Short mmCIF file of C-alpha atoms and ligand atoms in Angstrom, two decimals:
data_model
loop_
_atom_site.label_atom_id
_atom_site.label_comp_id
_atom_site.label_asym_id
_atom_site.label_seq_id
_atom_site.Cartn_x
_atom_site.Cartn_y
_atom_site.Cartn_z
CA MET A 1 -29.84 -13.20 -41.27
CA SER A 2 -33.42 -13.94 -40.06
CA LYS A 3 -35.37 -11.48 -37.99
CA LEU A 4 -35.25 -13.91 -35.08
CA SER A 5 -31.46 -14.31 -35.06
CA LEU A 6 -31.08 -10.52 -35.46
CA ARG A 7 -33.24 -10.05 -32.38
CA ASN A 8 -31.17 -12.65 -30.53
CA LEU A 9 -28.00 -10.94 -31.52
CA ALA A 10 -29.32 -7.60 -30.27
CA ARG A 11 -30.37 -9.25 -27.00
CA THR A 12 -26.96 -10.87 -26.54
CA ALA A 13 -25.20 -7.56 -27.27
CA ALA A 14 -27.39 -5.80 -24.72
CA ALA A 15 -26.70 -8.54 -22.16
CA VAL A 16 -22.96 -8.26 -22.79
CA ALA A 17 -23.12 -4.47 -22.34
CA VAL A 18 -25.00 -4.82 -19.07
CA ALA A 19 -22.53 -7.44 -17.81
CA ALA A 20 -19.60 -5.24 -18.79
CA ALA A 21 -21.09 -2.26 -16.95
CA GLY A 22 -21.68 -4.51 -13.96
CA ALA A 23 -18.10 -5.74 -14.06
CA CYS A 24 -16.90 -2.13 -14.23
CA ALA A 25 -19.04 -1.06 -11.30
CA HIS A 26 -17.71 -4.08 -9.43
CA ALA A 27 -14.10 -3.18 -10.30
CA GLN A 28 -14.61 0.29 -8.84
CA SER A 29 -15.86 -1.12 -5.54
CA GLY A 30 -13.30 -3.96 -5.38
CA PRO A 31 -9.80 -3.42 -4.02
CA VAL A 32 -7.50 -0.71 -5.28
CA LYS A 33 -4.28 -2.36 -6.39
CA VAL A 34 -1.21 -0.73 -4.85
CA GLY A 35 2.12 -1.75 -6.43
CA LEU A 36 4.97 -1.35 -3.96
CA MET A 37 8.26 -1.29 -5.85
CA LEU A 38 10.97 -0.93 -3.24
CA PRO A 39 14.29 -2.44 -2.18
CA TYR A 40 13.68 -5.49 0.02
CA SER A 41 17.31 -6.61 -0.35
CA GLY A 42 20.71 -4.88 -0.42
CA THR A 43 22.01 -1.58 0.93
CA PHE A 44 18.59 0.12 1.13
CA THR A 45 16.58 -2.80 2.61
CA ASP A 46 15.71 -1.00 5.85
CA LEU A 47 14.59 2.08 3.93
CA GLY A 48 12.27 0.03 1.73
CA LYS A 49 10.84 -1.65 4.83
CA GLY A 50 10.30 1.74 6.50
CA VAL A 51 8.31 3.06 3.52
CA THR A 52 6.26 -0.16 3.34
CA ASN A 53 5.51 -0.16 7.05
CA GLY A 54 4.53 3.53 7.01
CA PHE A 55 2.20 3.08 4.03
CA LYS A 56 0.53 0.04 5.53
CA LEU A 57 0.15 1.67 8.94
CA TYR A 58 -1.94 4.50 7.46
CA VAL A 59 -4.13 2.02 5.59
CA GLN A 60 -4.63 0.01 8.78
CA GLU A 61 -5.67 3.14 10.60
CA GLN A 62 -8.39 3.65 7.96
CA GLY A 63 -9.78 0.18 8.64
CA GLY A 64 -7.84 -1.32 5.74
CA LYS A 65 -9.46 0.97 3.15
CA LEU A 66 -8.50 3.95 1.05
CA GLY A 67 -11.25 6.13 -0.42
CA GLY A 68 -13.77 3.53 0.77
CA ARG A 69 -12.12 0.65 -1.09
CA PRO A 70 -10.09 -2.24 0.31
CA VAL A 71 -6.43 -2.34 -0.61
CA GLU A 72 -4.57 -5.13 -2.37
CA TYR A 73 -0.77 -4.99 -2.31
CA LEU A 74 1.58 -6.26 -5.00
CA GLN A 75 5.24 -6.10 -4.03
CA VAL A 76 8.38 -6.15 -6.14
CA ASP A 77 11.96 -6.09 -4.76
CA ASP A 78 13.71 -3.58 -7.02
CA GLU A 79 17.11 -4.39 -5.47
CA SER A 80 18.08 -0.70 -5.99
CA ASP A 81 19.18 -1.91 -9.45
CA PRO A 82 18.48 0.60 -12.26
CA SER A 83 19.17 -2.06 -14.92
CA LYS A 84 16.10 -4.03 -13.69
CA ALA A 85 13.83 -1.06 -13.13
CA ASN A 86 12.05 -1.04 -16.47
CA GLU A 87 11.16 -4.71 -16.29
CA ASN A 88 10.08 -4.45 -12.63
CA ALA A 89 7.88 -1.40 -13.20
CA ASN A 90 6.26 -2.99 -16.24
CA LYS A 91 5.47 -6.12 -14.22
CA LEU A 92 3.36 -3.99 -11.91
CA VAL A 93 1.73 -1.92 -14.64
CA LYS A 94 1.17 -4.45 -17.41
CA ARG A 95 1.01 -7.83 -15.65
CA ASP A 96 -0.56 -6.83 -12.35
CA LYS A 97 -2.47 -3.82 -13.66
CA VAL A 98 -1.96 -1.77 -10.52
CA ASP A 99 -3.92 1.41 -9.90
CA VAL A 100 -0.89 3.13 -8.42
CA MET A 101 2.84 2.49 -8.14
CA VAL A 102 4.64 3.43 -4.95
CA GLY A 103 8.43 3.61 -5.25
CA THR A 104 11.23 3.88 -4.67
CA ILE A 105 14.38 4.67 -2.64
CA HIS A 106 17.12 4.83 -5.34
CA SER A 107 17.07 7.84 -7.64
CA GLY A 108 18.14 5.94 -10.76
CA VAL A 109 15.47 3.27 -10.30
CA ALA A 110 12.83 5.91 -9.57
CA SER A 111 13.63 7.91 -12.74
CA THR A 112 12.87 4.78 -14.81
CA MET A 113 9.64 4.25 -12.84
CA ALA A 114 8.69 7.86 -13.69
CA LYS A 115 9.30 7.16 -17.34
CA VAL A 116 7.08 4.06 -17.27
CA ALA A 117 4.42 6.00 -15.31
CA ARG A 118 4.43 8.76 -17.95
CA GLU A 119 4.28 6.36 -20.90
CA THR A 120 1.41 4.33 -19.46
CA ASN A 121 -0.35 7.19 -17.62
CA THR A 122 -0.12 5.23 -14.34
CA LEU A 123 -0.24 7.13 -11.06
CA LEU A 124 3.19 7.11 -9.35
CA LEU A 125 3.90 8.17 -5.76
CA VAL A 126 7.61 8.54 -5.01
CA PRO A 127 8.14 7.98 -1.24
CA ASN A 128 11.89 8.72 -1.18
CA ALA A 129 14.13 8.95 -4.23
CA GLY A 130 15.15 12.59 -4.72
CA ALA A 131 16.12 12.61 -8.44
CA GLY A 132 15.60 16.21 -9.55
CA GLU A 133 14.22 15.29 -12.95
CA ILE A 134 11.21 13.44 -11.50
CA THR A 135 9.66 16.72 -10.44
CA GLY A 136 11.81 18.69 -12.92
CA ALA A 137 12.28 18.11 -16.65
CA MET A 138 10.32 14.80 -16.53
CA CYS A 139 7.51 16.05 -14.27
CA SER A 140 4.08 14.81 -15.08
CA PRO A 141 0.49 15.31 -13.78
CA ASN A 142 0.29 11.67 -12.66
CA VAL A 143 3.57 11.72 -10.70
CA PHE A 144 3.84 12.98 -7.08
CA ARG A 145 6.67 12.88 -4.54
CA THR A 146 6.10 12.75 -0.80
CA SER A 147 9.79 12.93 0.22
CA PHE A 148 12.18 15.63 -1.14
CA SER A 149 14.27 16.54 -4.18
CA ASN A 150 17.96 15.78 -3.59
CA TRP A 151 18.59 19.51 -3.82
CA GLN A 152 16.42 20.33 -0.77
CA PRO A 153 18.26 18.58 2.12
CA GLY A 154 21.62 19.33 0.41
CA TYR A 155 20.87 23.05 0.14
CA ALA A 156 19.54 23.27 3.73
CA SER A 157 22.67 21.44 5.00
CA GLY A 158 24.87 23.96 3.17
CA LEU A 159 23.06 26.84 4.88
CA LEU A 160 23.74 25.25 8.29
CA ALA A 161 27.41 24.46 7.64
CA ALA A 162 28.05 28.02 6.38
CA LYS A 163 27.00 29.42 9.74
CA LYS A 164 30.19 28.08 11.29
CA HIS A 165 32.65 27.20 8.49
CA LYS A 166 34.30 28.82 5.46
CA THR A 167 35.66 25.75 3.62
CA ALA A 168 34.31 22.24 3.01
CA VAL A 169 35.02 19.01 1.12
CA THR A 170 32.20 16.72 -0.05
CA ILE A 171 32.12 12.93 -0.21
CA SER A 172 29.35 11.13 -2.11
CA TRP A 173 28.28 8.10 -4.04
CA LYS A 174 28.62 8.80 -7.74
CA TYR A 175 25.04 8.66 -9.00
CA ALA A 176 22.16 11.10 -9.35
CA ALA A 177 21.40 11.35 -5.63
CA GLY A 178 25.02 11.98 -4.62
CA ASP A 179 25.67 14.47 -7.40
CA GLU A 180 22.48 16.42 -6.78
CA SER A 181 22.82 16.41 -3.03
CA VAL A 182 26.36 17.84 -3.33
CA LYS A 183 25.12 20.45 -5.84
CA GLY A 184 22.49 21.58 -3.34
CA PHE A 185 25.05 21.67 -0.52
CA ARG A 186 27.41 23.80 -2.61
CA GLU A 187 24.61 26.26 -3.42
CA GLY A 188 23.60 26.67 0.23
CA PHE A 189 27.18 26.79 1.45
CA GLU A 190 28.25 29.41 -1.06
CA LYS A 191 25.14 31.46 -0.36
CA GLY A 192 26.32 31.61 3.26
CA GLY A 193 29.83 32.66 2.15
CA GLY A 194 31.55 29.26 2.15
CA LYS A 195 33.65 27.58 -0.49
CA VAL A 196 33.74 23.87 -1.47
CA LEU A 197 37.42 22.92 -2.01
CA LYS A 198 36.91 19.47 -3.54
CA ASP A 199 34.29 16.84 -4.36
CA LEU A 200 35.38 13.27 -3.61
CA ASN A 201 33.34 10.27 -4.65
CA LEU A 202 33.05 6.51 -5.05
CA PRO A 203 30.64 4.28 -6.93
CA PHE A 204 27.27 3.25 -5.40
CA PRO A 205 27.06 1.16 -3.17
CA ASN A 206 30.84 0.85 -2.49
CA VAL A 207 31.90 1.30 1.14
CA GLU A 208 35.71 1.48 0.80
CA PHE A 209 35.83 4.95 2.35
CA GLN A 210 39.43 4.84 3.69
CA PRO A 211 41.24 6.40 0.70
CA LEU A 212 38.74 9.27 0.63
CA LEU A 213 39.08 9.88 4.36
CA THR A 214 42.86 9.96 3.97
CA GLU A 215 42.55 12.55 1.20
CA LEU A 216 40.11 14.58 3.29
CA ALA A 217 42.56 14.66 6.20
CA THR A 218 45.26 15.92 3.86
CA ILE A 219 43.10 18.74 2.49
CA LYS A 220 42.06 19.79 6.02
CA PRO A 221 38.85 21.75 5.26
CA GLU A 222 36.89 23.31 8.13
CA ALA A 223 33.96 20.90 7.47
CA ALA A 224 32.92 17.86 5.44
CA TYR A 225 29.57 17.05 3.82
CA VAL A 226 28.66 13.48 2.96
CA PHE A 227 25.92 11.77 0.98
CA VAL A 228 25.93 8.03 1.43
CA ALA A 229 22.87 6.23 2.72
CA GLY A 230 21.33 3.09 4.21
CA ALA A 231 23.83 0.47 5.30
CA GLY A 232 26.60 2.64 3.76
CA GLN A 233 25.99 5.47 6.23
CA VAL A 234 26.47 3.15 9.21
CA LYS A 235 29.94 2.20 8.04
CA PHE A 236 30.82 5.74 6.98
CA VAL A 237 30.03 7.32 10.31
CA LYS A 238 31.98 4.60 12.17
CA ASP A 239 34.96 4.86 9.83
CA TYR A 240 34.94 8.67 10.18
CA ALA A 241 35.14 8.44 13.99
CA ALA A 242 37.72 5.61 13.86
CA ALA A 243 39.93 7.76 11.60
CA GLY A 244 39.95 10.42 14.33
CA LEU A 245 38.17 12.95 12.11
CA LYS A 246 35.03 13.47 14.12
CA ASN A 247 36.50 16.16 16.32
CA SER A 248 38.89 17.78 13.83
CA ILE A 249 36.64 18.11 10.74
CA PRO A 250 32.95 18.46 11.70
CA LEU A 251 30.77 16.20 9.57
CA TYR A 252 27.53 17.36 7.96
CA GLY A 253 24.95 15.34 6.10
CA ALA A 254 21.20 15.00 5.85
CA PHE A 255 20.39 11.31 6.16
CA ILE A 256 23.58 10.00 7.80
CA THR A 257 22.05 9.35 11.25
CA GLU A 258 18.48 8.66 10.13
CA GLY A 259 17.18 5.30 11.39
CA THR A 260 20.67 4.03 12.19
CA LEU A 261 21.65 5.58 15.54
CA ALA A 262 21.51 2.26 17.41
CA ALA A 263 23.80 0.61 14.84
CA GLN A 264 26.22 3.57 14.81
CA GLY A 265 26.66 3.73 18.58
CA ASP A 266 29.10 6.32 19.97
CA ALA A 267 30.41 7.25 16.52
CA ALA A 268 27.20 9.15 15.73
CA GLN A 269 26.58 10.85 19.07
CA GLY A 270 26.45 14.62 18.80
CA LEU A 271 26.33 14.70 14.99
CA GLN A 272 24.33 17.65 13.65
CA THR A 273 22.16 16.91 10.62
CA VAL A 274 19.45 18.66 8.65
CA LEU A 275 16.25 16.98 7.47
CA HIS A 276 12.53 17.48 6.96
CA TYR A 277 11.82 15.20 9.91
CA GLY A 278 13.28 14.33 13.30
CA ASP A 279 12.01 11.52 15.47
CA GLY A 280 12.26 13.93 18.39
CA LEU A 281 9.99 16.41 16.60
CA LYS A 282 7.25 17.55 18.93
CA ASN A 283 3.80 17.88 17.42
CA PRO A 284 0.58 15.99 18.18
CA LYS A 285 0.58 14.12 14.86
CA ASN A 286 4.15 12.90 15.36
CA ASP A 287 3.46 11.82 18.92
CA ALA A 288 0.50 9.74 17.72
CA PHE A 289 2.48 8.41 14.74
CA ILE A 290 5.45 7.33 16.83
CA ALA A 291 3.12 5.57 19.31
CA ALA A 292 1.14 3.77 16.63
CA TYR A 293 4.22 2.78 14.62
CA THR A 294 6.08 1.50 17.66
CA LYS A 295 3.03 -0.53 18.68
CA ALA A 296 2.61 -2.03 15.24
CA TYR A 297 6.23 -2.82 14.41
CA GLY A 298 8.14 -2.78 17.72
CA ALA A 299 10.59 -0.16 16.43
CA ARG A 300 10.74 3.64 16.21
CA PRO A 301 9.81 5.13 12.82
CA ASP A 302 12.22 7.17 10.72
CA VAL A 303 11.86 9.60 7.82
CA PHE A 304 11.33 6.73 5.39
CA ALA A 305 8.36 5.50 7.40
CA VAL A 306 6.96 9.05 7.44
CA GLN A 307 7.33 9.43 3.64
CA GLY A 308 5.55 6.08 3.11
CA TYR A 309 2.78 7.03 5.55
CA ASP A 310 2.29 10.35 3.73
CA ALA A 311 2.18 8.61 0.32
CA ALA A 312 -0.82 6.68 1.63
CA GLN A 313 -2.35 9.87 3.03
CA LEU A 314 -1.94 11.61 -0.32
CA TYR A 315 -3.46 8.73 -2.27
CA ASP A 316 -6.35 8.62 0.18
CA ALA A 317 -6.98 12.35 -0.34
CA GLY A 318 -7.21 11.69 -4.11
CA LEU A 319 -9.42 8.62 -3.78
CA LYS A 320 -11.79 10.26 -1.30
CA ALA A 321 -12.38 13.16 -3.68
CA VAL A 322 -13.68 10.75 -6.34
CA LYS A 323 -15.34 8.34 -3.88
CA GLY A 324 -12.94 5.60 -4.90
CA ASP A 325 -13.61 5.95 -8.62
CA THR A 326 -10.07 5.78 -10.03
CA LYS A 327 -11.34 6.46 -13.56
CA LYS A 328 -11.87 10.10 -12.56
CA LYS A 329 -8.14 10.72 -12.85
CA ALA A 330 -8.17 14.46 -13.46
CA GLU A 331 -10.36 15.08 -10.44
CA MET A 332 -8.13 12.85 -8.29
CA ILE A 333 -5.02 14.65 -9.35
CA LYS A 334 -6.57 18.05 -8.63
CA ALA A 335 -7.47 16.90 -5.09
CA MET A 336 -3.92 15.60 -4.55
CA GLU A 337 -2.40 18.86 -5.82
CA ASN A 338 -4.47 20.81 -3.31
CA ALA A 339 -4.01 18.37 -0.41
CA LYS A 340 -2.79 19.81 2.89
CA ILE A 341 -1.44 16.79 4.69
CA ASP A 342 -1.15 16.51 8.44
CA SER A 343 2.26 14.81 8.35
CA PRO A 344 4.36 13.71 11.34
CA ARG A 345 6.95 16.15 9.84
CA GLY A 346 4.52 19.08 10.14
CA ARG A 347 2.16 20.42 7.49
CA LEU A 348 2.88 19.06 4.03
CA THR A 349 1.81 20.76 0.80
CA PHE A 350 3.02 20.37 -2.79
CA SER A 351 4.57 22.76 -5.26
CA LYS A 352 3.36 23.01 -8.88
CA SER A 353 5.83 20.32 -9.83
CA HIS A 354 4.26 17.93 -7.23
CA ASN A 355 7.24 18.06 -4.90
CA PRO A 356 6.94 18.69 -1.14
CA VAL A 357 7.12 22.22 0.27
CA GLN A 358 8.49 21.68 3.77
CA ASP A 359 10.50 22.97 6.71
CA TYR A 360 14.11 21.79 7.27
CA TYR A 361 15.06 21.04 10.85
CA VAL A 362 18.40 20.99 12.62
CA ARG A 363 18.79 17.80 14.62
CA VAL A 364 21.38 16.55 17.05
CA ALA A 365 22.00 12.82 17.59
CA LYS A 366 21.40 11.94 21.27
CA GLY A 367 21.07 8.32 22.25
CA THR A 368 18.78 6.80 19.61
CA GLU A 369 16.96 10.06 18.81
CA ASN A 370 17.62 12.81 16.32
CA VAL A 371 16.54 15.62 18.60
CA VAL A 372 15.22 18.67 16.76
CA THR A 373 16.88 21.85 18.03
CA ASP A 374 16.01 24.47 15.40
CA THR A 375 14.50 25.16 11.94
CA ILE A 376 17.13 26.17 9.40
CA VAL A 377 14.71 27.07 6.57
CA LYS A 378 10.92 27.19 6.47
CA ALA A 379 8.65 26.06 3.60
CA LEU A 380 11.52 25.17 1.29
CA ALA A 381 10.39 24.39 -2.26
CA ASP A 382 12.52 22.98 -5.04
CA PRO A 383 12.62 25.74 -7.71
CA SER A 384 11.95 23.09 -10.46
CA PRO A 385 12.41 25.56 -13.35
CA ASP A 386 12.27 22.77 -15.94
CA CYS A 387 8.85 21.45 -14.93
CA LYS A 388 6.08 22.50 -17.29
CA ILE A 389 2.97 20.96 -15.77
CA GLN A 390 0.93 24.12 -15.55
C1 LIG B 401 18.22 8.47 -3.60
O1 LIG B 401 18.79 7.64 -4.33
O2 LIG B 401 17.56 9.40 -4.09
C2 LIG B 401 18.35 8.41 -2.12
C3 LIG B 401 18.63 7.20 -1.47
C4 LIG B 401 18.74 7.14 -0.10
C5 LIG B 401 18.52 8.28 0.68
C6 LIG B 401 18.23 9.49 0.03
C7 LIG B 401 18.14 9.58 -1.34
O3 LIG B 401 18.62 8.21 2.02
#
């Protein structure tokens, strides 16, 4: 090669390097790509919408930016279908090249998302699904949850039920969330001196509750605990009242009145539930949140909206610490681990496994509000013995 063409080659290489650096700098000031993988159809549609609305509300409040960068959304309807989860998550990661995945509601789908996030080292924020393994055996530095582990609300519900009752029967959908919620309930109930007589279940998202209610009436426990959710909980609470069980076997559950009081009508009135949020919770952040959410969407927020809002808050805390430079992953993660979030639910921090440490409230359904009457357990953390992050 002649001296001249060598010099040209060197010049071209230098120009390419400069252009690449420029493109990189540009990429870091362009939009952050947020992949929302949530149910926008099926039993959990309203829950997926709540998370989405909550996330977008926080971003709007920051002038449309997180960590100084505009936000671009990519949305996938996961249909709460675990068999499609791998393909859907890979669409976001490999095709759309998102900076962060946010999802989802269903525990089985979320476990697959966590697997994809681990394999591809993509940041994942779980704004609902409680699968224990996500912040347990499968925990990972790049995976955070802003909701709960299924054990947490189950355990807190068991503590409450044990204050008044000695025996209980559980009813749940047969999948990770149902199984783990019931396990948590049993632990809390037994700790308070109660005994679970029988676990009844049906496949997700089946709503043929009648045979189970008949069996429950035959066993006659002092109380019942149920885990079904979304559209399923509306039918369950109505069927329970219609079967004449509401007054004879007090019903406990965490989510069963959340976001659905208008649809459940009289059947839900007076039901006592336990959760890490209540729309009647009185604190300045919640007052502001309810006002802003209602103004933006014309409907009251629920726990799903709060969990989505807090996922955006958490991501913002990470991005701010690195001034929007998503390549500084370790620094971002450190900031997120140490974040103290002013959540509508109260102060939100994270355990070593990246799962929320939070208070559990007793609520009573009155009109269309879940009115907070007490705190059953403060700063409850999932023990997560199988998580080996640190
Ligand atoms: C879950 O699958 O983890 C799940 C779904 C809906 C809920 C709570 C947990 O309301």
